[in-house]
């Protein structure tokens, strides 16, 4: 999960990393709250805003109001701008790049830093990779002062102690929040010291069980800000964190994993059918996920047949069958359901399905053919 800039900066502030003072604006009316001069920063989950008109310096209240109105109607790289971080304008003398991340080559945490920070860092990385310093961190000993001192010297940063503290705090975020990347670009040196003018933070979703409250808060803020057009099915899927992509056909599908899901889509296509969606349960599903996934895909009014394709590995088929049964019991009216089931606890699962009047199929191709034929008949 990628945090929005304002969320990453809130976390930075909790770790005593200096960030500019700022407020989040989500409607044109709130522009009056902005103290000028200010910098308006589009909140979107993609980078490169500086080069695409997503960052605007404004001098007066009128400019601020006009800027807010403009930005709130814009998209960047296809992402609608969902809010604006209005920050005090910082006088910049130099832009540095600084990040801590996990390096796939060494399988270790690493510090990356450059004197050539700012909006052209990707170009620098491509054309002058030697301008980017890389220091691997031994996870058993952590960051040593001499490493930070060396980097500060190379970058030409005067206050070594301040820089060392900053690097340690970034590393603390990496470890404590299970982040995979903590990036400041640009890091700027001002008369008040070093300030993180931008903040990028990626956290590992799989560690959610360790950060329940924090991740839930971040996700909720993002969902609340999200203004993309949402159907009922998309809204439900998002709320339940179910992988769902709407398509334009009439055969709703749910697979127990991504691979099975892609195969199912291909087979539907080969049979001349059209899928109403893509949905997969992530390879370790249970009755609840199954039940909720059916509710998601059938919230799409175009769905005329439901095809469930399962290759039970880690996922137990008796659990999955219970989920399907729960759905059927809770809904009096439903569309025809075709299930292909095999694998772990298959016999128990099939018995449950027969009890609710669904004859499970063993053959994937036959299941798809049946679903396509039914979809054609309605
Ligand atoms: P990104 O392009 O999406 O990474 O957005 P950034 O937050 O990094 O901003 C892009 C650029 O805008 C920075 O590299 C700065 O040059 C400029 N910028 C952002 N905030 C300020 C500010 O407060 N003062 C000044 N002078 N420039 C800023
Ligand atoms: Mn940036």
Short mmCIF file of C-alpha atoms and ligand atoms in Angstrom, two decimals:
data_model
loop_
_atom_site.label_atom_id
_atom_site.label_comp_id
_atom_site.label_asym_id
_atom_site.label_seq_id
_atom_site.Cartn_x
_atom_site.Cartn_y
_atom_site.Cartn_z
CA UNK A 1 0.00 0.00 0.00
CA UNK A 2 1.22 3.43 -0.89
CA UNK A 3 0.48 6.24 1.52
CA UNK A 4 -0.63 9.59 0.21
CA UNK A 5 1.90 12.34 0.83
CA UNK A 6 -0.08 13.92 3.66
CA UNK A 7 -0.37 10.56 5.40
CA UNK A 8 3.34 9.86 5.03
CA UNK A 9 4.10 13.32 6.41
CA UNK A 10 1.86 12.73 9.42
CA UNK A 11 3.86 9.61 10.13
CA UNK A 12 7.11 11.52 9.60
CA UNK A 13 5.96 14.11 12.12
CA UNK A 14 5.27 11.35 14.66
CA UNK A 15 8.88 10.29 14.23
CA UNK A 16 10.03 13.89 14.71
CA UNK A 17 11.11 14.26 11.09
CA UNK A 18 10.60 17.93 10.13
CA UNK A 19 7.94 18.55 7.47
CA UNK A 20 6.41 21.86 6.33
CA UNK A 21 3.24 22.97 8.11
CA UNK A 22 0.23 22.12 5.99
CA UNK A 23 -3.49 21.44 5.81
CA UNK A 24 -5.49 19.02 3.70
CA UNK A 25 -8.09 20.62 1.45
CA UNK A 26 -10.83 18.59 -0.20
CA UNK A 27 -13.27 21.22 -1.48
CA UNK A 28 -12.99 24.64 -3.18
CA UNK A 29 -14.71 26.31 -0.18
CA UNK A 30 -11.84 25.34 2.10
CA UNK A 31 -9.37 27.36 0.01
CA UNK A 32 -10.07 30.32 2.30
CA UNK A 33 -8.18 28.52 5.06
CA UNK A 34 -4.91 28.63 3.14
CA UNK A 35 -2.30 31.07 4.40
CA UNK A 36 -0.35 32.51 1.47
CA UNK A 37 2.26 32.29 0.10
CA UNK A 38 1.74 28.56 -0.11
CA UNK A 39 2.42 25.51 -2.21
CA UNK A 40 -0.57 23.46 -3.35
CA UNK A 41 0.26 19.80 -3.72
CA UNK A 42 -2.05 17.36 -5.46
CA UNK A 43 -2.70 14.25 -3.40
CA UNK A 44 -2.54 11.26 -5.71
CA UNK A 45 -0.95 7.86 -5.40
CA UNK A 46 1.55 8.50 -8.19
CA UNK A 47 4.78 10.45 -8.39
CA UNK A 48 5.97 13.01 -10.90
CA UNK A 49 3.45 15.65 -9.88
CA UNK A 50 6.05 18.37 -10.21
CA UNK A 51 6.33 17.64 -13.93
CA UNK A 52 2.62 17.22 -14.59
CA UNK A 53 1.20 20.38 -13.04
CA UNK A 54 0.31 18.81 -9.71
CA UNK A 55 2.45 21.19 -7.62
CA UNK A 56 1.62 24.91 -7.63
CA UNK A 57 3.12 27.81 -5.79
CA UNK A 58 0.52 30.51 -4.99
CA UNK A 59 1.18 34.02 -3.71
CA UNK A 60 -2.28 35.40 -2.96
CA UNK A 61 -5.64 34.18 -1.64
CA UNK A 62 -7.11 34.59 -5.15
CA UNK A 63 -4.39 32.43 -6.66
CA UNK A 64 -4.90 29.86 -3.93
CA UNK A 65 -8.66 29.69 -4.59
CA UNK A 66 -8.14 29.37 -8.34
CA UNK A 67 -5.42 26.74 -7.85
CA UNK A 68 -7.56 24.63 -5.56
CA UNK A 69 -10.49 24.76 -7.96
CA UNK A 70 -8.28 23.73 -10.88
CA UNK A 71 -6.43 20.94 -9.14
CA UNK A 72 -9.55 19.34 -7.69
CA UNK A 73 -10.82 18.81 -11.26
CA UNK A 74 -7.58 17.40 -12.58
CA UNK A 75 -6.19 13.89 -12.92
CA UNK A 76 -2.54 12.91 -12.90
CA UNK A 77 -1.54 9.89 -14.96
CA UNK A 78 -5.16 8.79 -14.89
CA UNK A 79 -5.59 9.24 -11.13
CA UNK A 80 -8.14 11.85 -10.10
CA UNK A 81 -6.67 14.29 -7.58
CA UNK A 82 -8.49 13.45 -4.36
CA UNK A 83 -7.26 16.29 -2.18
CA UNK A 84 -4.72 19.06 -1.90
CA UNK A 85 -2.03 19.45 0.68
CA UNK A 86 -1.60 23.20 1.12
CA UNK A 87 1.77 23.88 2.72
CA UNK A 88 3.76 26.86 3.79
CA UNK A 89 6.22 27.75 1.05
CA UNK A 90 9.74 26.73 1.91
CA UNK A 91 12.73 28.61 0.49
CA UNK A 92 14.94 26.03 -1.18
CA UNK A 93 18.70 26.28 -1.57
CA UNK A 94 19.36 22.73 -2.61
CA UNK A 95 17.36 19.54 -3.21
CA UNK A 96 18.74 16.22 -1.95
CA UNK A 97 17.40 12.71 -2.39
CA UNK A 98 17.29 10.35 0.58
CA UNK A 99 15.60 7.00 1.10
CA UNK A 100 15.82 3.77 3.04
CA UNK A 101 14.45 0.64 1.44
CA UNK A 102 14.91 -3.09 1.03
CA UNK A 103 17.36 -3.85 -1.69
CA UNK A 104 16.49 -6.96 -3.66
CA UNK A 105 20.09 -7.54 -4.81
CA UNK A 106 21.62 -7.77 -1.35
CA UNK A 107 18.44 -8.77 0.46
CA UNK A 108 19.25 -6.08 2.97
CA UNK A 109 18.02 -2.71 4.01
CA UNK A 110 19.80 0.05 2.14
CA UNK A 111 20.22 3.80 2.28
CA UNK A 112 20.12 5.65 -1.03
CA UNK A 113 21.11 9.29 -1.24
CA UNK A 114 21.99 11.83 -3.85
CA UNK A 115 23.03 15.41 -4.18
CA UNK A 116 20.99 15.54 -7.35
CA UNK A 117 17.53 15.24 -5.78
CA UNK A 118 14.30 16.78 -7.04
CA UNK A 119 12.05 16.07 -9.97
CA UNK A 120 14.79 14.68 -12.22
CA UNK A 121 15.95 11.87 -9.95
CA UNK A 122 14.72 9.13 -12.32
CA UNK A 123 16.76 10.65 -15.12
CA UNK A 124 19.79 10.89 -12.84
CA UNK A 125 19.37 7.22 -11.91
CA UNK A 126 19.29 6.29 -15.60
CA UNK A 127 21.97 8.55 -16.99
CA UNK A 128 24.31 9.18 -14.05
CA UNK A 129 23.83 6.28 -11.66
CA UNK A 130 27.18 7.13 -10.04
CA UNK A 131 25.51 10.21 -8.59
CA UNK A 132 23.37 8.01 -6.37
CA UNK A 133 25.07 6.71 -3.25
CA UNK A 134 24.08 3.30 -1.94
CA UNK A 135 24.98 2.04 1.51
CA UNK A 136 23.82 -1.39 2.57
CA UNK A 137 22.68 -1.64 6.18
CA UNK A 138 23.62 -4.73 8.16
CA UNK A 139 20.29 -5.50 9.85
CA UNK A 140 22.09 -6.97 12.86
CA UNK A 141 24.00 -3.82 13.68
CA UNK A 142 21.71 -1.17 12.22
CA UNK A 143 22.90 2.18 10.94
CA UNK A 144 26.29 3.23 12.22
CA UNK A 145 27.16 6.91 12.70
CA UNK A 146 30.13 6.61 10.36
CA UNK A 147 27.81 5.60 7.53
CA UNK A 148 25.60 8.66 8.01
CA UNK A 149 28.67 10.86 8.41
CA UNK A 150 30.11 9.51 5.17
CA UNK A 151 26.87 10.16 3.27
CA UNK A 152 26.49 13.66 4.73
CA UNK A 153 30.06 14.47 3.65
CA UNK A 154 29.47 13.18 0.15
CA UNK A 155 26.26 15.19 -0.17
CA UNK A 156 27.84 18.31 1.29
CA UNK A 157 25.41 18.52 4.19
CA UNK A 158 26.91 20.60 6.99
CA UNK A 159 25.03 19.40 10.03
CA UNK A 160 26.14 15.79 10.23
CA UNK A 161 24.43 15.07 13.55
CA UNK A 162 21.10 16.34 12.31
CA UNK A 163 21.43 14.25 9.15
CA UNK A 164 22.41 11.13 11.11
CA UNK A 165 19.35 11.51 13.35
CA UNK A 166 17.14 11.91 10.29
CA UNK A 167 18.49 8.73 8.68
CA UNK A 168 17.96 6.82 11.93
CA UNK A 169 14.35 7.98 12.09
CA UNK A 170 13.71 6.91 8.51
CA UNK A 171 15.17 3.53 9.35
CA UNK A 172 12.97 3.31 12.45
CA UNK A 173 9.91 3.85 10.22
CA UNK A 174 11.13 1.17 7.81
CA UNK A 175 11.39 -1.36 10.63
CA UNK A 176 8.52 -0.38 12.90
CA UNK A 177 5.90 0.20 10.21
CA UNK A 178 7.01 -2.70 7.98
CA UNK A 179 7.65 -0.25 5.19
CA UNK A 180 9.44 -1.35 2.05
CA UNK A 181 10.41 2.17 1.00
CA UNK A 182 10.68 5.42 2.95
CA UNK A 183 11.70 8.22 0.63
CA UNK A 184 12.29 11.95 0.87
CA UNK A 185 12.68 13.72 -2.45
CA UNK A 186 13.48 16.48 -2.14
CA UNK A 187 15.12 16.78 1.24
CA UNK A 188 16.02 20.44 1.61
CA UNK A 189 18.43 22.33 3.77
CA UNK A 190 16.95 25.54 5.16
CA UNK A 191 17.90 28.08 7.80
CA UNK A 192 15.79 26.00 10.21
CA UNK A 193 17.59 22.80 9.30
CA UNK A 194 16.70 19.84 7.12
CA UNK A 195 13.08 19.52 6.00
CA UNK A 196 11.30 16.69 4.19
CA UNK A 197 9.52 18.59 1.42
CA UNK A 198 8.03 15.43 -0.05
CA UNK A 199 7.35 12.04 1.47
CA UNK A 200 6.81 8.67 -0.14
CA UNK A 201 6.06 5.60 1.89
CA UNK A 202 5.23 2.06 0.81
CA UNK A 203 4.14 -0.40 3.46
CA UNK A 204 3.87 -4.15 3.19
CA UNK A 205 0.16 -5.05 3.29
CA UNK A 206 1.02 -8.55 4.43
CA UNK A 207 2.14 -7.11 7.77
CA UNK A 208 -1.33 -5.70 8.40
CA UNK A 209 -1.84 -8.06 11.34
CA UNK A 210 0.89 -6.15 13.16
CA UNK A 211 -0.46 -2.70 12.29
CA UNK A 212 -4.20 -3.22 12.35
CA UNK A 213 -5.19 0.25 13.53
CA UNK A 214 -2.62 2.23 11.55
CA UNK A 215 -3.26 0.47 8.23
CA UNK A 216 -7.03 0.60 8.72
CA UNK A 217 -6.87 4.35 9.36
CA UNK A 218 -4.74 4.91 6.27
CA UNK A 219 -7.02 2.81 4.12
CA UNK A 220 -10.14 4.51 5.45
CA UNK A 221 -8.73 7.98 4.78
CA UNK A 222 -7.89 6.93 1.23
CA UNK A 223 -11.31 5.38 0.67
CA UNK A 224 -13.04 8.47 2.01
CA UNK A 225 -11.04 10.68 -0.34
CA UNK A 226 -11.41 8.39 -3.31
CA UNK A 227 -13.89 9.86 -5.75
CA UNK A 228 -13.53 7.48 -8.64
CA UNK A 229 -16.88 6.36 -10.06
CA UNK A 230 -17.95 3.30 -8.10
CA UNK A 231 -20.57 0.73 -8.74
CA UNK A 232 -22.11 -1.10 -5.81
CA UNK A 233 -19.94 -4.15 -6.62
CA UNK A 234 -16.74 -2.07 -6.72
CA UNK A 235 -17.66 -0.28 -3.51
CA UNK A 236 -18.31 -3.60 -1.70
CA UNK A 237 -15.13 -5.16 -3.07
CA UNK A 238 -13.06 -2.22 -1.91
CA UNK A 239 -14.61 -2.24 1.55
CA UNK A 240 -13.96 -5.98 1.89
CA UNK A 241 -10.53 -5.91 0.21
CA UNK A 242 -11.64 -8.42 -2.41
CA UNK A 243 -9.84 -8.47 -5.75
CA UNK A 244 -12.51 -7.43 -8.23
CA UNK A 245 -12.35 -5.95 -11.70
CA UNK A 246 -15.56 -5.14 -13.56
CA UNK A 247 -15.79 -6.38 -17.16
CA UNK A 248 -18.60 -5.98 -19.63
CA UNK A 249 -20.04 -9.47 -20.06
CA UNK A 250 -22.74 -11.40 -18.19
CA UNK A 251 -20.88 -14.39 -16.68
CA UNK A 252 -19.84 -13.53 -13.14
CA UNK A 253 -16.76 -15.48 -12.10
CA UNK A 254 -14.89 -16.20 -8.90
CA UNK A 255 -11.69 -18.24 -8.78
CA UNK A 256 -9.77 -19.33 -5.72
CA UNK A 257 -6.50 -17.88 -7.00
CA UNK A 258 -5.17 -15.49 -9.63
CA UNK A 259 -3.88 -18.28 -11.90
CA UNK A 260 -7.17 -20.15 -11.89
CA UNK A 261 -8.88 -16.82 -12.48
CA UNK A 262 -6.87 -15.98 -15.60
CA UNK A 263 -7.38 -19.49 -16.93
CA UNK A 264 -11.12 -19.16 -16.35
CA UNK A 265 -11.26 -15.85 -18.22
CA UNK A 266 -9.39 -17.39 -21.16
CA UNK A 267 -11.66 -20.40 -21.26
CA UNK A 268 -14.80 -18.24 -21.15
CA UNK A 269 -13.42 -16.22 -24.04
CA UNK A 270 -12.54 -19.38 -26.00
CA UNK A 271 -16.07 -20.67 -25.55
CA UNK A 272 -17.45 -17.45 -26.95
CA UNK A 273 -18.76 -16.16 -23.63
CA UNK A 274 -18.11 -12.84 -21.94
CA UNK A 275 -17.14 -12.43 -18.35
CA UNK A 276 -18.93 -9.89 -16.17
CA UNK A 277 -15.89 -9.47 -13.94
CA UNK A 278 -12.61 -10.86 -12.71
CA UNK A 279 -12.55 -11.94 -9.07
CA UNK A 280 -10.13 -14.14 -7.20
CA UNK A 281 -9.92 -15.02 -3.54
CA UNK A 282 -6.17 -14.98 -3.08
CA UNK A 283 -5.36 -18.66 -2.66
CA UNK A 284 -6.20 -18.95 1.03
CA UNK A 285 -9.92 -18.40 1.22
CA UNK A 286 -12.54 -19.53 3.71
CA UNK A 287 -16.33 -19.63 3.95
CA UNK A 288 -16.62 -15.94 4.83
CA UNK A 289 -14.47 -14.77 1.91
CA UNK A 290 -16.42 -17.04 -0.45
CA UNK A 291 -19.77 -15.76 0.75
CA UNK A 292 -18.66 -12.13 0.59
CA UNK A 293 -17.12 -12.58 -2.86
CA UNK A 294 -20.42 -13.90 -4.20
CA UNK A 295 -22.19 -10.86 -2.77
CA UNK A 296 -19.66 -8.65 -4.54
CA UNK A 297 -19.86 -10.17 -8.01
CA UNK A 298 -23.65 -10.52 -7.88
CA UNK A 299 -24.05 -6.88 -6.92
CA UNK A 300 -23.32 -6.35 -10.62
CA UNK A 301 -26.76 -6.30 -12.28
CA UNK A 302 -25.30 -7.61 -15.58
CA UNK A 303 -24.40 -10.96 -14.02
CA UNK A 304 -26.72 -13.70 -15.33
CA UNK A 305 -24.72 -16.82 -14.38
CA UNK A 306 -22.13 -17.36 -11.66
CA UNK A 307 -19.15 -19.57 -12.44
CA UNK A 308 -16.97 -20.57 -9.49
CA UNK A 309 -13.72 -22.32 -10.41
CA UNK A 310 -11.68 -23.92 -7.66
CA UNK A 311 -8.42 -25.84 -7.52
CA UNK A 312 -8.22 -26.54 -3.81
CA UNK A 313 -4.68 -26.29 -2.53
CA UNK A 314 -4.33 -24.35 0.69
CA UNK A 315 -8.00 -23.45 0.39
CA UNK A 316 -10.29 -26.14 1.82
CA UNK A 317 -13.21 -27.08 -0.40
CA UNK A 318 -15.49 -27.90 2.55
CA UNK A 319 -15.02 -24.32 3.77
CA UNK A 320 -15.72 -22.93 0.30
CA UNK A 321 -18.85 -25.04 -0.07
CA UNK A 322 -20.03 -23.74 3.32
CA UNK A 323 -19.56 -20.20 2.02
CA UNK A 324 -21.64 -20.94 -1.08
CA UNK A 325 -24.32 -22.57 1.10
CA UNK A 326 -24.38 -19.54 3.40
CA UNK A 327 -24.98 -17.29 0.42
CA UNK A 328 -27.78 -19.48 -0.97
CA UNK A 329 -29.48 -19.72 2.43
CA UNK A 330 -29.39 -15.96 2.92
CA UNK A 331 -30.75 -15.11 -0.55
CA UNK A 332 -34.06 -16.35 -1.78
CA UNK A 333 -33.56 -15.32 -5.38
CA UNK A 334 -30.29 -16.06 -7.07
CA UNK A 335 -28.95 -16.74 -10.55
CA UNK A 336 -27.72 -20.18 -11.72
CA UNK A 337 -24.41 -21.20 -10.14
CA UNK A 338 -21.86 -23.51 -11.79
CA UNK A 339 -19.08 -24.85 -9.58
CA UNK A 340 -15.94 -26.66 -10.60
CA UNK A 341 -14.39 -28.16 -7.49
CA UNK A 342 -11.36 -30.34 -6.80
CA UNK A 343 -8.56 -30.64 -4.26
CA UNK A 344 -8.32 -30.38 -0.51
CA UNK A 345 -11.43 -31.72 1.32
CA UNK A 346 -13.17 -32.06 -2.04
CA UNK A 347 -15.55 -34.87 -1.01
CA UNK A 348 -16.92 -32.96 1.98
CA UNK A 349 -17.29 -29.84 -0.12
CA UNK A 350 -19.14 -31.68 -2.89
CA UNK A 351 -21.54 -33.25 -0.39
CA UNK A 352 -22.43 -29.80 0.94
CA UNK A 353 -23.01 -28.50 -2.59
CA UNK A 354 -25.31 -31.42 -3.47
CA UNK A 355 -27.31 -30.67 -0.34
CA UNK A 356 -28.07 -27.21 -1.65
CA UNK A 357 -28.89 -28.45 -5.13
CA UNK A 358 -25.64 -27.69 -6.95
CA UNK A 359 -24.04 -30.56 -8.85
CA UNK A 360 -20.28 -29.86 -8.70
CA UNK A 361 -18.24 -30.51 -11.84
CA UNK A 362 -14.71 -31.93 -12.04
CA UNK A 363 -13.80 -30.74 -15.50
CA UNK A 364 -12.86 -27.11 -15.88
CA UNK A 365 -13.72 -26.95 -19.59
CA UNK A 366 -17.12 -28.55 -19.00
CA UNK A 367 -17.91 -26.10 -16.23
CA UNK A 368 -17.05 -23.16 -18.47
CA UNK A 369 -19.10 -24.62 -21.33
CA UNK A 370 -22.09 -25.05 -19.02
CA UNK A 371 -21.83 -21.46 -17.78
CA UNK A 372 -21.50 -20.06 -21.31
CA UNK A 373 -24.49 -22.10 -22.50
CA UNK A 374 -26.62 -20.87 -19.59
CA UNK A 375 -25.58 -17.28 -20.15
CA UNK A 376 -26.61 -17.62 -23.77
CA UNK A 377 -30.00 -19.04 -22.82
CA UNK A 378 -31.01 -16.10 -20.60
P1 LIG B 1 6.73 15.11 -7.02
O1 LIG B 1 7.15 15.75 -8.30
O2 LIG B 1 5.43 14.38 -7.15
O3 LIG B 1 7.78 14.26 -6.41
O4 LIG B 1 6.41 16.30 -5.98
P2 LIG B 1 7.35 17.05 -4.91
O5 LIG B 1 6.62 17.19 -3.65
O6 LIG B 1 8.67 16.38 -4.82
O7 LIG B 1 7.51 18.49 -5.54
C1 LIG B 1 8.14 18.69 -6.79
C2 LIG B 1 9.00 19.91 -6.75
O8 LIG B 1 8.24 21.04 -6.40
C3 LIG B 1 10.10 19.84 -5.72
O9 LIG B 1 11.23 19.13 -6.19
C4 LIG B 1 10.40 21.33 -5.52
O10 LIG B 1 11.28 21.79 -6.50
C5 LIG B 1 9.05 21.99 -5.73
N1 LIG B 1 8.46 22.36 -4.43
C6 LIG B 1 7.62 21.64 -3.67
N2 LIG B 1 7.34 22.26 -2.52
C7 LIG B 1 8.03 23.45 -2.53
C8 LIG B 1 8.20 24.56 -1.63
O11 LIG B 1 7.64 24.61 -0.53
N3 LIG B 1 9.01 25.58 -2.01
C9 LIG B 1 9.65 25.56 -3.21
N4 LIG B 1 10.42 26.56 -3.53
N5 LIG B 1 9.53 24.55 -4.08
C10 LIG B 1 8.75 23.48 -3.76
MN1 LIG B 2 9.06 14.34 -4.87
#
